[in-house]
């Protein structure tokens, strides 16, 4: 990347206002941009129409700095083409001419030397040849045409035309040339052509490194960062994407121990940043990029600095940014009143560690206090909930089952309070409980004790009663907690979180539970692997699947679907069958533990019991879908099911016929989701066979699927129901939110003492556990 210093005439400086942020000075350029307003939040970037993508030298060149990174370049062209074909106006400010030219010239020089050497010595030993240092302007002259030809060939694959524009400092000195440049760019954009802009490196004067960082109050076009910023502002661009070889702006040099990526950077925050060295190639550096970004931002253009070289993200970094995803550093002039989600994560971790260090009685006090507040403040809670219900009904966005989930009542709050008191009572001996003691050797004792997982992220839809339940479980287990509720329950969640923090305040741990109110998308939260230890989604199967897909390096506890079965055996009791099926399907059809597929033994077809089942489902207005085998038995059957792996979440279910309990089990394993499955029979041997062989989180005999619930299991509440086979499974209460650590207490012990010729021997004796607190 070349440097083109530009010192604006003094007469121009007198007519322009100079601003200075920290140690990075810049000048406000005269703009014709009418609105001059950048986007305030990432989510608004999807509305950007005119976009400049600046490709740094490290992005387009190979690691040996000689030649282009063709794979990365092809991916960038593909993303730019995708956005261009969406109707956006794309411009590229590119480096790479010098590197491409260096590759070509080195090849020519080596070829020429090899010929001369062969003529003189008859040998061709290329490895011994010394390649002279190549002058950058000559390399640029040799590489520019090839670079442009490469861009043209790549864009042609997407039926897009590209055009080359080379600029120098004179193009910005001369007002007529500036107008010509502006007019050319506008005409190209009007014709749906992608302008590819670069400094004319072949004719530029010698560089003056860092001139604009040593007191010259201009945004000098000395590199492609400043060129991109100036073009972005003069072209009234909505978004400038600066791609480099680092993830974005860090508060200290990337790679240092405490370096943290800055998600959003605000004007005036420079004092909190320590800049490192420059890029491995090019003349820019992060300090120059920040200066250019702030200058563009003040001119009304939003800016994102991101990594264009990371193999895992570079293939979609541009489109991710435009979609508003949390990639790189976003520059914004609008600073939110509250903390960022990153700050909330750090607060939750610090608060959680303090919470875990409290006495068990103190954590129980907090939960008891929260239970009291739910009943004492029920009028305020119900009033806030009423606002949510009215807004949801007015917008008409929620189906009836979801409105039911959203609703809070006095009875619901009373049940919540009872559940919380159960959690408080059972939490007395959760954190720090010794589950194994071993005497390794004389005076060397080992303990395995329970500890919190760390910071939990719980994402839930519609159900505000989830907030105090999950908060109580996190408090009891000593975990920090981030809560992300649905917009439809905003008022309810706000007051319930306020009451939770009021309860936490009695022991000074208010920050342990945080409600995310910022506009972060769920997918962005799933990227915070350095802040979050476990994600627990509570909502629709689609929400859970999306989170499982989006989570990068963070474990997800939950179930993507609740395809629950009830198998009616030949020995089933007539009195029990309809009661259990009605409760399983009709009591709360939107629940994940509701019946979705009813399996009936073939011998029960055309019997009074079968007729009773069908009549009951019709009375309850349950729509029936026939499985393939069931449909084959009927002359006039209900609509045949499209898939046996369907979670209806409503008054619908599938009926299928099986020939035996073994076939029922095989059907459950093939089409179920390992959630909850039930057998109805009076044959104990058949029941036990079913209980032992069905591989689901919950397997019941003669009981409704709806019992699969933390409160009904006596856990007080649940953070969710897990169908995974690692860690917790089924309804997850306090125990599922704990992990363990090992404590070893010795007295000058070293491993060498236990070697073949050492003085000590391993004992590995199991020791009795301390008495548990059963109060």
CSV table of N, CA and C in Angstrom, one decimal, residues 18-112:
chain,number,residue,atom,x,y,z
A,18,UNK,N,-11.8,22.7,12.8
A,18,UNK,CA,-10.9,21.6,13.2
A,18,UNK,C,-11.4,21.1,14.6
A,19,UNK,N,-11.5,19.7,14.6
A,19,UNK,CA,-11.8,19.1,15.9
A,19,UNK,C,-10.7,18.1,16.2
A,20,UNK,N,-10.6,17.8,17.5
A,20,UNK,CA,-9.5,16.9,17.9
A,20,UNK,C,-10.0,16.0,19.0
A,21,UNK,N,-10.0,14.7,18.7
A,21,UNK,CA,-10.3,13.7,19.7
A,21,UNK,C,-9.1,13.0,20.2
A,22,UNK,N,-8.8,13.1,21.5
A,22,UNK,CA,-7.6,12.5,22.1
A,22,UNK,C,-6.4,13.0,21.3
A,23,UNK,N,-5.5,12.0,21.0
A,23,UNK,CA,-4.2,12.4,20.3
A,23,UNK,C,-4.4,12.2,18.8
A,24,UNK,N,-5.6,12.0,18.3
A,24,UNK,CA,-5.8,11.8,16.9
A,24,UNK,C,-6.6,12.9,16.3
A,25,UNK,N,-5.9,13.9,15.7
A,25,UNK,CA,-6.5,15.1,15.1
A,25,UNK,C,-7.1,14.8,13.8
A,26,UNK,N,-8.2,15.5,13.4
A,26,UNK,CA,-8.7,15.3,12.1
A,26,UNK,C,-9.5,16.6,11.8
A,27,UNK,N,-9.8,16.8,10.5
A,27,UNK,CA,-10.5,18.0,10.1
A,27,UNK,C,-11.8,17.7,9.4
A,28,UNK,N,-12.8,18.5,9.7
A,28,UNK,CA,-14.1,18.3,9.1
A,28,UNK,C,-14.1,18.8,7.7
A,29,UNK,N,-14.3,17.9,6.7
A,29,UNK,CA,-14.3,18.3,5.3
A,29,UNK,C,-15.6,18.9,4.9
A,30,UNK,N,-15.6,19.9,3.9
A,30,UNK,CA,-16.9,20.4,3.4
A,30,UNK,C,-17.7,19.3,2.7
A,31,UNK,N,-18.9,19.0,3.2
A,31,UNK,CA,-19.7,17.9,2.7
A,31,UNK,C,-20.9,18.5,2.0
A,32,UNK,N,-21.3,17.8,1.0
A,32,UNK,CA,-22.6,18.1,0.4
A,32,UNK,C,-23.7,17.1,0.8
A,33,UNK,N,-23.3,16.2,1.7
A,33,UNK,CA,-24.2,15.2,2.2
A,33,UNK,C,-25.2,15.9,3.1
A,34,UNK,N,-26.5,15.7,2.7
A,34,UNK,CA,-27.6,16.4,3.4
A,34,UNK,C,-27.8,15.9,4.8
A,35,UNK,N,-28.0,14.6,5.0
A,35,UNK,CA,-28.4,14.2,6.3
A,35,UNK,C,-27.2,14.0,7.2
A,36,UNK,N,-26.0,13.5,6.7
A,36,UNK,CA,-24.8,13.5,7.5
A,36,UNK,C,-25.0,12.7,8.8
A,37,UNK,N,-25.8,11.6,8.8
A,37,UNK,CA,-26.1,10.8,10.0
A,37,UNK,C,-25.8,9.4,9.8
A,38,UNK,N,-24.9,8.8,10.6
A,38,UNK,CA,-24.5,7.4,10.5
A,38,UNK,C,-25.6,6.6,11.3
A,39,UNK,N,-25.5,5.3,11.0
A,39,UNK,CA,-26.4,4.3,11.8
A,39,UNK,C,-26.0,4.3,13.2
A,40,UNK,N,-26.9,4.2,14.1
A,40,UNK,CA,-26.7,4.2,15.5
A,40,UNK,C,-26.4,2.8,16.0
A,41,UNK,N,-26.9,1.7,15.4
A,41,UNK,CA,-26.7,0.4,15.9
A,41,UNK,C,-26.5,-0.6,14.7
A,42,UNK,N,-25.8,-1.7,15.0
A,42,UNK,CA,-25.5,-2.7,14.0
A,42,UNK,C,-26.7,-3.2,13.2
A,43,UNK,N,-27.8,-3.4,13.9
A,43,UNK,CA,-29.0,-3.9,13.3
A,43,UNK,C,-29.5,-3.1,12.1
A,44,UNK,N,-29.1,-1.8,12.1
A,44,UNK,CA,-29.5,-0.9,11.0
A,44,UNK,C,-28.7,-1.0,9.8
A,45,UNK,N,-27.5,-1.7,9.9
A,45,UNK,CA,-26.6,-1.8,8.7
A,45,UNK,C,-27.3,-2.6,7.6
A,46,UNK,N,-28.3,-3.4,7.8
A,46,UNK,CA,-28.9,-4.1,6.7
A,46,UNK,C,-29.7,-3.1,5.8
A,47,UNK,N,-29.8,-1.8,6.3
A,47,UNK,CA,-30.5,-0.8,5.4
A,47,UNK,C,-29.5,-0.1,4.6
A,48,UNK,N,-28.2,-0.4,4.7
A,48,UNK,CA,-27.2,0.3,4.0
A,48,UNK,C,-27.3,0.1,2.5
A,49,UNK,N,-27.4,1.1,1.7
A,49,UNK,CA,-27.5,0.9,0.2
A,49,UNK,C,-26.2,1.1,-0.5
A,50,UNK,N,-25.4,2.1,-0.1
A,50,UNK,CA,-24.1,2.4,-0.8
A,50,UNK,C,-23.0,2.0,0.2
A,51,UNK,N,-22.2,1.1,-0.2
A,51,UNK,CA,-21.2,0.5,0.7
A,51,UNK,C,-19.8,0.6,0.0
A,52,UNK,N,-18.8,1.0,0.8
A,52,UNK,CA,-17.4,0.9,0.3
A,52,UNK,C,-16.7,-0.2,1.1
A,53,UNK,N,-16.0,-1.1,0.4
A,53,UNK,CA,-15.2,-2.2,1.0
A,53,UNK,C,-13.8,-1.9,0.8
A,54,UNK,N,-13.0,-1.6,1.9
A,54,UNK,CA,-11.6,-1.4,1.7
A,54,UNK,C,-10.8,-2.6,2.1
A,55,UNK,N,-10.0,-3.1,1.1
A,55,UNK,CA,-9.2,-4.3,1.3
A,55,UNK,C,-7.8,-3.9,1.6
A,56,UNK,N,-7.3,-4.2,2.8
A,56,UNK,CA,-5.9,-3.9,3.2
A,56,UNK,C,-4.9,-4.8,2.5
A,57,UNK,N,-3.7,-4.4,2.5
A,57,UNK,CA,-2.6,-5.2,1.9
A,57,UNK,C,-2.6,-6.6,2.4
A,58,UNK,N,-2.7,-6.7,3.8
A,58,UNK,CA,-2.6,-8.0,4.4
A,58,UNK,C,-3.8,-8.9,4.0
A,59,UNK,N,-4.9,-8.4,3.5
A,59,UNK,CA,-6.0,-9.1,3.1
A,59,UNK,C,-5.8,-9.7,1.7
A,60,UNK,N,-5.3,-8.9,0.8
A,60,UNK,CA,-5.3,-9.4,-0.6
A,60,UNK,C,-3.9,-10.0,-1.0
A,61,UNK,N,-2.9,-9.9,-0.1
A,61,UNK,CA,-1.6,-10.5,-0.4
A,61,UNK,C,-1.4,-11.8,0.4
A,62,UNK,N,-0.5,-12.6,-0.2
A,62,UNK,CA,-0.2,-13.9,0.5
A,62,UNK,C,0.8,-13.6,1.7
A,63,UNK,N,1.0,-14.7,2.4
A,63,UNK,CA,1.8,-14.5,3.6
A,63,UNK,C,3.2,-14.2,3.3
A,64,UNK,N,3.7,-14.6,2.1
A,64,UNK,CA,5.1,-14.2,1.7
A,64,UNK,C,5.2,-12.8,1.1
A,65,UNK,N,4.1,-12.1,1.1
A,65,UNK,CA,4.0,-10.7,0.6
A,65,UNK,C,4.4,-10.6,-0.8
A,66,UNK,N,4.3,-11.7,-1.6
A,66,UNK,CA,4.7,-11.6,-3.0
A,66,UNK,C,3.6,-12.4,-3.7
A,67,UNK,N,2.6,-11.7,-4.3
A,67,UNK,CA,1.5,-12.4,-4.9
A,67,UNK,C,0.2,-12.2,-4.1
A,68,UNK,N,-0.9,-12.6,-4.8
A,68,UNK,CA,-2.2,-12.3,-4.2
A,68,UNK,C,-2.7,-13.6,-3.5
A,69,UNK,N,-3.6,-13.4,-2.5
A,69,UNK,CA,-4.3,-14.5,-1.9
A,69,UNK,C,-5.5,-14.7,-2.7
A,70,UNK,N,-5.5,-15.6,-3.7
A,70,UNK,CA,-6.5,-15.7,-4.6
A,70,UNK,C,-7.8,-16.2,-4.0
A,71,UNK,N,-7.7,-17.2,-3.1
A,71,UNK,CA,-8.9,-17.7,-2.4
A,71,UNK,C,-9.7,-16.6,-1.7
A,72,UNK,N,-9.0,-15.8,-0.9
A,72,UNK,CA,-9.6,-14.7,-0.2
A,72,UNK,C,-10.3,-13.7,-1.1
A,73,UNK,N,-9.5,-13.4,-2.2
A,73,UNK,CA,-10.0,-12.4,-3.1
A,73,UNK,C,-11.3,-12.9,-3.8
A,74,UNK,N,-11.3,-14.2,-4.2
A,74,UNK,CA,-12.5,-14.8,-4.8
A,74,UNK,C,-13.7,-14.7,-3.9
A,75,UNK,N,-13.5,-15.0,-2.6
A,75,UNK,CA,-14.5,-15.0,-1.6
A,75,UNK,C,-15.1,-13.6,-1.4
A,76,UNK,N,-14.2,-12.6,-1.4
A,76,UNK,CA,-14.6,-11.2,-1.3
A,76,UNK,C,-15.4,-10.8,-2.5
A,77,UNK,N,-15.0,-11.1,-3.7
A,77,UNK,CA,-15.7,-10.8,-4.9
A,77,UNK,C,-17.1,-11.4,-4.9
A,78,UNK,N,-17.2,-12.7,-4.4
A,78,UNK,CA,-18.5,-13.3,-4.3
A,78,UNK,C,-19.4,-12.6,-3.4
A,79,UNK,N,-18.9,-12.2,-2.2
A,79,UNK,CA,-19.8,-11.5,-1.3
A,79,UNK,C,-20.2,-10.1,-1.8
A,80,UNK,N,-19.3,-9.4,-2.4
A,80,UNK,CA,-19.6,-8.1,-3.0
A,80,UNK,C,-20.6,-8.2,-4.1
A,81,UNK,N,-20.5,-9.3,-4.9
A,81,UNK,CA,-21.4,-9.5,-6.0
A,81,UNK,C,-22.8,-9.9,-5.5
A,82,UNK,N,-22.9,-10.6,-4.4
A,82,UNK,CA,-24.1,-11.0,-3.8
A,82,UNK,C,-24.9,-9.7,-3.4
A,83,UNK,N,-24.1,-8.8,-2.7
A,83,UNK,CA,-24.8,-7.6,-2.2
A,83,UNK,C,-25.1,-6.7,-3.4
A,84,UNK,N,-24.3,-6.6,-4.4
A,84,UNK,CA,-24.6,-5.8,-5.6
A,84,UNK,C,-25.9,-6.3,-6.3
A,85,UNK,N,-26.0,-7.6,-6.4
A,85,UNK,CA,-27.2,-8.2,-7.0
A,85,UNK,C,-28.4,-8.1,-6.2
A,86,UNK,N,-28.3,-7.7,-4.9
A,86,UNK,CA,-29.4,-7.4,-4.0
A,86,UNK,C,-29.9,-6.0,-4.3
A,87,UNK,N,-29.2,-5.2,-5.1
A,87,UNK,CA,-29.6,-3.8,-5.4
A,87,UNK,C,-28.8,-2.8,-4.7
A,88,UNK,N,-27.8,-3.2,-4.0
A,88,UNK,CA,-26.9,-2.2,-3.3
A,88,UNK,C,-25.9,-1.7,-4.3
A,89,UNK,N,-25.3,-0.6,-3.9
A,89,UNK,CA,-24.2,0.0,-4.7
A,89,UNK,C,-22.9,-0.2,-4.0
A,90,UNK,N,-22.1,-1.0,-4.6
A,90,UNK,CA,-20.8,-1.5,-4.0
A,90,UNK,C,-19.6,-0.8,-4.6
A,91,UNK,N,-18.7,-0.4,-3.8
A,91,UNK,CA,-17.4,0.1,-4.3
A,91,UNK,C,-16.3,-0.6,-3.5
A,92,UNK,N,-15.2,-0.8,-4.2
A,92,UNK,CA,-14.0,-1.4,-3.6
A,92,UNK,C,-12.8,-0.5,-3.6
A,93,UNK,N,-12.2,-0.3,-2.5
A,93,UNK,CA,-10.9,0.4,-2.5
A,93,UNK,C,-9.9,-0.7,-2.2
A,94,UNK,N,-9.0,-1.0,-3.1
A,94,UNK,CA,-8.1,-2.2,-3.0
A,94,UNK,C,-6.6,-1.8,-3.0
A,95,UNK,N,-5.9,-2.7,-2.3
A,95,UNK,CA,-4.5,-2.7,-2.3
A,95,UNK,C,-4.1,-3.9,-3.2
A,96,UNK,N,-2.8,-4.2,-3.3
A,96,UNK,CA,-2.4,-5.4,-4.0
A,96,UNK,C,-1.6,-5.2,-5.3
A,97,UNK,N,-1.6,-4.0,-5.9
A,97,UNK,CA,-0.9,-3.8,-7.1
A,97,UNK,C,0.6,-4.1,-6.9
A,98,UNK,N,1.2,-3.5,-5.8
A,98,UNK,CA,2.6,-3.7,-5.5
A,98,UNK,C,2.9,-5.2,-5.4
A,99,UNK,N,2.1,-5.9,-4.6
A,99,UNK,CA,2.4,-7.3,-4.3
A,99,UNK,C,2.4,-8.1,-5.6
A,100,UNK,N,1.3,-7.8,-6.4
A,100,UNK,CA,1.2,-8.6,-7.7
A,100,UNK,C,2.3,-8.2,-8.6
A,101,UNK,N,2.7,-6.9,-8.7
A,101,UNK,CA,3.8,-6.5,-9.5
A,101,UNK,C,5.1,-7.1,-9.1
A,102,UNK,N,5.3,-7.2,-7.8
A,102,UNK,CA,6.5,-7.8,-7.2
A,102,UNK,C,6.7,-9.2,-7.7
A,103,UNK,N,5.6,-9.9,-7.6
A,103,UNK,CA,5.6,-11.3,-8.0
A,103,UNK,C,6.0,-11.5,-9.5
A,104,UNK,N,5.4,-10.6,-10.4
A,104,UNK,CA,5.7,-10.7,-11.8
A,104,UNK,C,7.1,-10.3,-12.1
A,105,UNK,N,7.6,-9.2,-11.5
A,105,UNK,CA,8.9,-8.7,-11.7
A,105,UNK,C,10.0,-9.7,-11.2
A,106,UNK,N,9.8,-10.3,-10.1
A,106,UNK,CA,10.7,-11.3,-9.5
A,106,UNK,C,10.8,-12.4,-10.5
A,107,UNK,N,9.7,-12.8,-11.0
A,107,UNK,CA,9.7,-14.0,-11.9
A,107,UNK,C,10.5,-13.6,-13.2
A,108,UNK,N,10.2,-12.4,-13.7
A,108,UNK,CA,11.0,-12.0,-14.9
A,108,UNK,C,12.4,-11.9,-14.7
A,109,UNK,N,12.8,-11.3,-13.5
A,109,UNK,CA,14.3,-11.2,-13.2
A,109,UNK,C,14.9,-12.5,-13.0
A,110,UNK,N,14.3,-13.4,-12.3
A,110,UNK,CA,14.8,-14.8,-12.1
A,110,UNK,C,15.0,-15.5,-13.5
A,111,UNK,N,14.0,-15.3,-14.3
A,111,UNK,CA,14.0,-16.0,-15.6
A,111,UNK,C,15.2,-15.4,-16.5
A,112,UNK,N,15.3,-14.1,-16.4
A,112,UNK,CA,16.4,-13.4,-17.2
A,112,UNK,C,17.8,-13.8,-16.6
